[in-house]
CSV table of C-alpha atoms in Angstrom, one decimal:
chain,number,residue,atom,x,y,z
A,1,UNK,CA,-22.9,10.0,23.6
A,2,UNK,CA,-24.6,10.8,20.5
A,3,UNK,CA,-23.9,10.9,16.8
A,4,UNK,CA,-26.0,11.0,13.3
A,5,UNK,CA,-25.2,8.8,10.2
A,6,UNK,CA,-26.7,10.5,6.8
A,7,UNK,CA,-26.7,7.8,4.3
A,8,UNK,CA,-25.4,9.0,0.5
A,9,UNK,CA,-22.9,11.9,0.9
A,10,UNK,CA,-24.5,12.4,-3.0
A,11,UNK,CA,-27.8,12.5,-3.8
A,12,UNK,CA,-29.3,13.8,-7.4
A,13,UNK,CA,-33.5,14.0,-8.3
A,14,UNK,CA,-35.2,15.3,-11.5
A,15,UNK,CA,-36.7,18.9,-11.2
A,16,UNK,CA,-40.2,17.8,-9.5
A,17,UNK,CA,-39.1,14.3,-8.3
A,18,UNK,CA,-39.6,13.3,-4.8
A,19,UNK,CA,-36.5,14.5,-2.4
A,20,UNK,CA,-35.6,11.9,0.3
A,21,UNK,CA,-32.5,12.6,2.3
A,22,UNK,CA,-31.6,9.6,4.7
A,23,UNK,CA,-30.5,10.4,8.5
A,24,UNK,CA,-30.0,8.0,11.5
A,25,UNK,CA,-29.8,8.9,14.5
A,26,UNK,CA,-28.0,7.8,18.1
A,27,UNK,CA,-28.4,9.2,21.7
A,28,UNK,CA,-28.3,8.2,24.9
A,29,UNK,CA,-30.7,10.9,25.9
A,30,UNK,CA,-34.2,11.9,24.2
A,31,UNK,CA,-33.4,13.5,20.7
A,32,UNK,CA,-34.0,17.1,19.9
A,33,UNK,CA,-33.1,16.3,16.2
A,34,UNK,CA,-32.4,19.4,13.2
A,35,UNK,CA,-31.5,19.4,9.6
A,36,UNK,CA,-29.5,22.7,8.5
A,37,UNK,CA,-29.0,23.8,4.6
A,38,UNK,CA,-25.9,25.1,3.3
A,39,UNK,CA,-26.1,26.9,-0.1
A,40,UNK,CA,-22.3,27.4,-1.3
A,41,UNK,CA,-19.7,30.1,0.8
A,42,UNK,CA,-22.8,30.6,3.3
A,43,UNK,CA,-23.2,29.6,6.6
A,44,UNK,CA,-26.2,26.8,8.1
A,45,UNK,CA,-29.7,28.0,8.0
A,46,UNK,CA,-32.3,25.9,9.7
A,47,UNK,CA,-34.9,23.7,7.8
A,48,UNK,CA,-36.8,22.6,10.2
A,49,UNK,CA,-36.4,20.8,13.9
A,50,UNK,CA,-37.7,18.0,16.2
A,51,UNK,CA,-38.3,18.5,19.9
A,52,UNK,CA,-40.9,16.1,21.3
A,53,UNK,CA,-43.5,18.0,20.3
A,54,UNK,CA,-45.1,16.3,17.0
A,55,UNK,CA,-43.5,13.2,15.3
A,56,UNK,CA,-44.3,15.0,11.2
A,57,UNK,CA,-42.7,18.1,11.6
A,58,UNK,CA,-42.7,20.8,8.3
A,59,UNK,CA,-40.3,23.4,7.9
A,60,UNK,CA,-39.5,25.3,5.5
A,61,UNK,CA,-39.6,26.1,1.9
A,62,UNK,CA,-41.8,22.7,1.8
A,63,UNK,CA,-39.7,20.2,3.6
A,64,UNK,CA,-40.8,17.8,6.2
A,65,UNK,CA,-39.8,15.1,8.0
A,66,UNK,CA,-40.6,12.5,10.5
A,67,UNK,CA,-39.2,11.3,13.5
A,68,UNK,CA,-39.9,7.3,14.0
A,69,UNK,CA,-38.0,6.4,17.7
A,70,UNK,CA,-38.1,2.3,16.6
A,71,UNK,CA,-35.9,3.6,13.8
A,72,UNK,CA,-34.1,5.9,15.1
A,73,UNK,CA,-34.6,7.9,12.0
A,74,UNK,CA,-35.4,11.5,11.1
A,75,UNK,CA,-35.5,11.4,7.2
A,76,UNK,CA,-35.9,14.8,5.1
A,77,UNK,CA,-38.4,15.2,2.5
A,78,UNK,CA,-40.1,17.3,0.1
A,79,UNK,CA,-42.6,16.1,-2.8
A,80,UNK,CA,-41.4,18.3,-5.5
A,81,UNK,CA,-37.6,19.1,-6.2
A,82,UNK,CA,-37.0,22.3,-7.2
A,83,UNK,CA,-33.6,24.2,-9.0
A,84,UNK,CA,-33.1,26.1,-6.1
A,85,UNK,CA,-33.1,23.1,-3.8
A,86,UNK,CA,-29.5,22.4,-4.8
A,87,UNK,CA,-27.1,22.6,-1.6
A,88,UNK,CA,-25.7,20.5,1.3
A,89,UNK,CA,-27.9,19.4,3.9
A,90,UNK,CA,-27.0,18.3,7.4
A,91,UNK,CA,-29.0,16.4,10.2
A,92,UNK,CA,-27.9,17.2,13.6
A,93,UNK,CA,-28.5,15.6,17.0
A,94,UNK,CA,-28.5,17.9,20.0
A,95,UNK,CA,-27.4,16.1,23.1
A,96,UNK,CA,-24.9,15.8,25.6
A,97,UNK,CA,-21.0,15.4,24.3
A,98,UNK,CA,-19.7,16.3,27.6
A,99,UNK,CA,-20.7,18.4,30.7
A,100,UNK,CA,-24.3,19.7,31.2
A,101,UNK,CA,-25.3,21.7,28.4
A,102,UNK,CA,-26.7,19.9,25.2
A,103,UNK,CA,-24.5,20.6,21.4
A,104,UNK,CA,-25.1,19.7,18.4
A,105,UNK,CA,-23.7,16.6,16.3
A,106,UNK,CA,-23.8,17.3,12.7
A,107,UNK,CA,-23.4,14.1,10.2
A,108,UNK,CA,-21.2,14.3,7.2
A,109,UNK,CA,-23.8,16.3,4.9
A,110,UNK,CA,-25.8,15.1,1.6
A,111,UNK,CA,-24.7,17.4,-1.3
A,112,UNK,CA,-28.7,17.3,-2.8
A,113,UNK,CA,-28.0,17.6,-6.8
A,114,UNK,CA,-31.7,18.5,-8.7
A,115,UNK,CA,-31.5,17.9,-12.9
A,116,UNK,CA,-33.6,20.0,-15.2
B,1,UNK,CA,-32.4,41.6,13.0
B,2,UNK,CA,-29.0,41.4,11.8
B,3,UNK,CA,-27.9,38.3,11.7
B,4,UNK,CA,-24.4,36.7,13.0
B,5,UNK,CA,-21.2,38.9,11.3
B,6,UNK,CA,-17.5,37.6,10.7
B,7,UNK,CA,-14.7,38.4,9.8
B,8,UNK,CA,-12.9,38.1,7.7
B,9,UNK,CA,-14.6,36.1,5.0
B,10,UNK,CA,-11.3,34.5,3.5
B,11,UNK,CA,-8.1,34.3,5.1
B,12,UNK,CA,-4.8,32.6,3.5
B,13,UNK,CA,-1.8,31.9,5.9
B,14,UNK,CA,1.6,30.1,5.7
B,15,UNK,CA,1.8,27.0,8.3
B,16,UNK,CA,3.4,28.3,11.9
B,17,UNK,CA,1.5,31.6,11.6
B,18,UNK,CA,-1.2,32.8,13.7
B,19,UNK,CA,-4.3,34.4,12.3
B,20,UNK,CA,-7.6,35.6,14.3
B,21,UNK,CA,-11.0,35.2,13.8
B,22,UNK,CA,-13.8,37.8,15.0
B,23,UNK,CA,-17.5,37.0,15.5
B,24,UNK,CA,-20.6,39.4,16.7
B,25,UNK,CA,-23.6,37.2,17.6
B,26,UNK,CA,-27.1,38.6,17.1
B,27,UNK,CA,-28.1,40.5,19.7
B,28,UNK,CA,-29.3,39.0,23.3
B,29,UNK,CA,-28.5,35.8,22.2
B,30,UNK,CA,-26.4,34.3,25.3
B,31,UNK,CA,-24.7,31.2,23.7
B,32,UNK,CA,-22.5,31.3,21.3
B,33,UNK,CA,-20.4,28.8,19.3
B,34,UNK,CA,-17.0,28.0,17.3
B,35,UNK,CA,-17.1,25.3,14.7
B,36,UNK,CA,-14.4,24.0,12.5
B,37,UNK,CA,-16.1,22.9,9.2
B,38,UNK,CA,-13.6,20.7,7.2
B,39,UNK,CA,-14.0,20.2,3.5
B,40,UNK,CA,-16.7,17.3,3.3
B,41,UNK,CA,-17.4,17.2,6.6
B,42,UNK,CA,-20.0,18.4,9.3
B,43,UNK,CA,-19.3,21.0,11.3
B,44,UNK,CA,-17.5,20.0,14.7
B,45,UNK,CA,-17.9,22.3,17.9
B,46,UNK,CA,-15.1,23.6,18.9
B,47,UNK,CA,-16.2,25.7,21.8
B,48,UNK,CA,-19.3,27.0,23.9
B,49,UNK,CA,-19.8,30.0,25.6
B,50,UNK,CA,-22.7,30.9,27.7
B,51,UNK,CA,-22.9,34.4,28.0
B,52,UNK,CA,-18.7,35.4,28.8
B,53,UNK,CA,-18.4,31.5,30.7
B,54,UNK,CA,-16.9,28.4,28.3
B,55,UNK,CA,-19.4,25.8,28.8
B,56,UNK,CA,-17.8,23.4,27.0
B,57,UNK,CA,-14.1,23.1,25.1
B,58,UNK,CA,-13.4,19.9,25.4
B,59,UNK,CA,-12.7,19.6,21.7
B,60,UNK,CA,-11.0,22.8,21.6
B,61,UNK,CA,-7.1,21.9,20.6
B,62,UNK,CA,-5.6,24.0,23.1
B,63,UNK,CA,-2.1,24.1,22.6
B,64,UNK,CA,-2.8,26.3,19.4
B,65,UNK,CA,-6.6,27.4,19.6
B,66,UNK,CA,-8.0,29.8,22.1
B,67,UNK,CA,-11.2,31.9,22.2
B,68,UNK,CA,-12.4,34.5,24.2
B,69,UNK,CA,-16.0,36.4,24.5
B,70,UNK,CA,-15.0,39.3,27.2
B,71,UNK,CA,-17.5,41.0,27.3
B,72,UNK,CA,-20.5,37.9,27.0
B,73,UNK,CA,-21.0,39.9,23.2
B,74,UNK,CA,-18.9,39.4,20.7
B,75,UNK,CA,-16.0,36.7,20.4
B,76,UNK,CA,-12.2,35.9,18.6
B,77,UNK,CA,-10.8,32.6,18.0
B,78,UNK,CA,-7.1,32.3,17.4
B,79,UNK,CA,-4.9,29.8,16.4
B,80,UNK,CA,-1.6,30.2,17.1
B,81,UNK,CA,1.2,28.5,15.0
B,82,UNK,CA,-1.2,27.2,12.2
B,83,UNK,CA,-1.1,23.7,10.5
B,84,UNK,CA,-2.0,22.3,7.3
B,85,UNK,CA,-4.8,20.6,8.6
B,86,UNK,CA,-6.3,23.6,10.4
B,87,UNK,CA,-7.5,24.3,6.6
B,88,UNK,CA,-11.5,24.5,6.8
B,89,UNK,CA,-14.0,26.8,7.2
B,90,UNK,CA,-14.6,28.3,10.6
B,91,UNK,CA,-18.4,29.1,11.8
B,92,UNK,CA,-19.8,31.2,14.6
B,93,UNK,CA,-23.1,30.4,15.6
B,94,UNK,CA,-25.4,32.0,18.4
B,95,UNK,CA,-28.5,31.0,20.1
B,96,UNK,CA,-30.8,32.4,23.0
B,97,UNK,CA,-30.7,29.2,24.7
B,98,UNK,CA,-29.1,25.8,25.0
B,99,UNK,CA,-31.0,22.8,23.9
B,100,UNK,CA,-33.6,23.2,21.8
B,101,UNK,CA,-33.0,26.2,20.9
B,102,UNK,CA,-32.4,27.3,16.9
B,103,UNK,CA,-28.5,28.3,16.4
B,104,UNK,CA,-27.9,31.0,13.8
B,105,UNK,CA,-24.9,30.9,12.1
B,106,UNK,CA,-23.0,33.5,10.7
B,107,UNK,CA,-21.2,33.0,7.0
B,108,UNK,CA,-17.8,31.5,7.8
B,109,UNK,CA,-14.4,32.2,7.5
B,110,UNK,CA,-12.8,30.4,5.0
B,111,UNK,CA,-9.1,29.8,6.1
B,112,UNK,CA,-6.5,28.1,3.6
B,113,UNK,CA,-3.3,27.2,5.3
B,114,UNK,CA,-0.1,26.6,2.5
């Protein structure tokens, strides 16, 4: 079983503020862990993903994050908010629901708000 | 490379009709996936295929969904009589691979059920 809590479904930042998107983590199986961005009427593209390699992993458009396994934690961030950061973002799991093949678990989504 | 295509984009029914949902994957990618993206939520699979075989629909409600990839190319999902709660956006995705393997997803279909 598996499944991904993102804490604050809202989350606003100044223009150049520090982004910090919050997302937990459960599996009964080692993690390969993702976190998607959805800009308004399109579909997921991938920021960046997590699959055993190294623990600080950057993606794109200057995100990071960092998987901590005593946390169970894969937190997004970026340094510097930008206008164009404004979307959804969703952490994913990818594990086992049923069967042999893994799938992703999506959590609920932060809708990321950045103020001029 | 193209990237994942569906159709239609918008699609607005009455509740106990059926409507049908067409995705092409990118090329030589072998999985391919439904989602059901409800307003506010995650998206939540609906079904797997692996090349033309369903690896997975447990969560697929099947006494109005079905989905079909014939040909281990391109897919339809159809729901078959519509409810109001079958209102949500529904996402094709494809991938080379299972696991670790980046899904691309397509642009949605947007159905409103009345």
């Amino acid at each position: 079983a598996q499944s991904v809590t993102q804490l604050g479904s809202h989350v606003s930042v100044s223009e150049g503020a520090l982004v910090l998107l919050r997302c937990n983590y459960s599996s009964s199986v080692p993690p390969y862990l993702f976190w998607y961005v959805q800009y308004p009427n399109q579909g997921l593209q991938l920021l960046l993903k997590y699959t055993s390699a190294a623990t600080l992993v950057k993606g794109i458009n200057g995100f990071e994050a960092e998987f901590k396994k005593s946390e169970t934690s894969f937190h997004l961030t970026k340094p510097s908010a930008h206008m164009s950061d404004a979307a959804e973002y969703f952490c994913a799991v990818s594990g086992y629901l049923s069967g042999s093949a893994r799938q992703l678990t999506f959590g609920s989504g932060t809708q990321l708000t950045v103020l001029p | 490379e193209a990237g994942v295509a569906q159709s239609p984009r918008y699609k607005i029914i009455e509740k106990r009709q059926s409507v049908a949902f067409w995705c092409n994957p990118i090329s030589g990618h072998a999985t391919l996936y439904w989602y059901q993206q409800i307003l506010g939520q995650g998206p939540k699979l609906l079904i797997q295929f692996q090349n033309n075989g369903v690896v997975d629909d447990s969560q697929l409600p099947k006494d109005r969904f079905s989905a079909e990839r014939l040909k281990g190319v391109d897919s339809t999902l159809k729901i078959q009589p519509a409810k109001l709660e079958d209102s949500a956006v529904y996402l094709c995705a494809s991938s080379r691979g299972q696991g670790a393997h980046e899904q691309y997803f397509g642009p949605g279909t947007r159905l409103t059920v009345t």
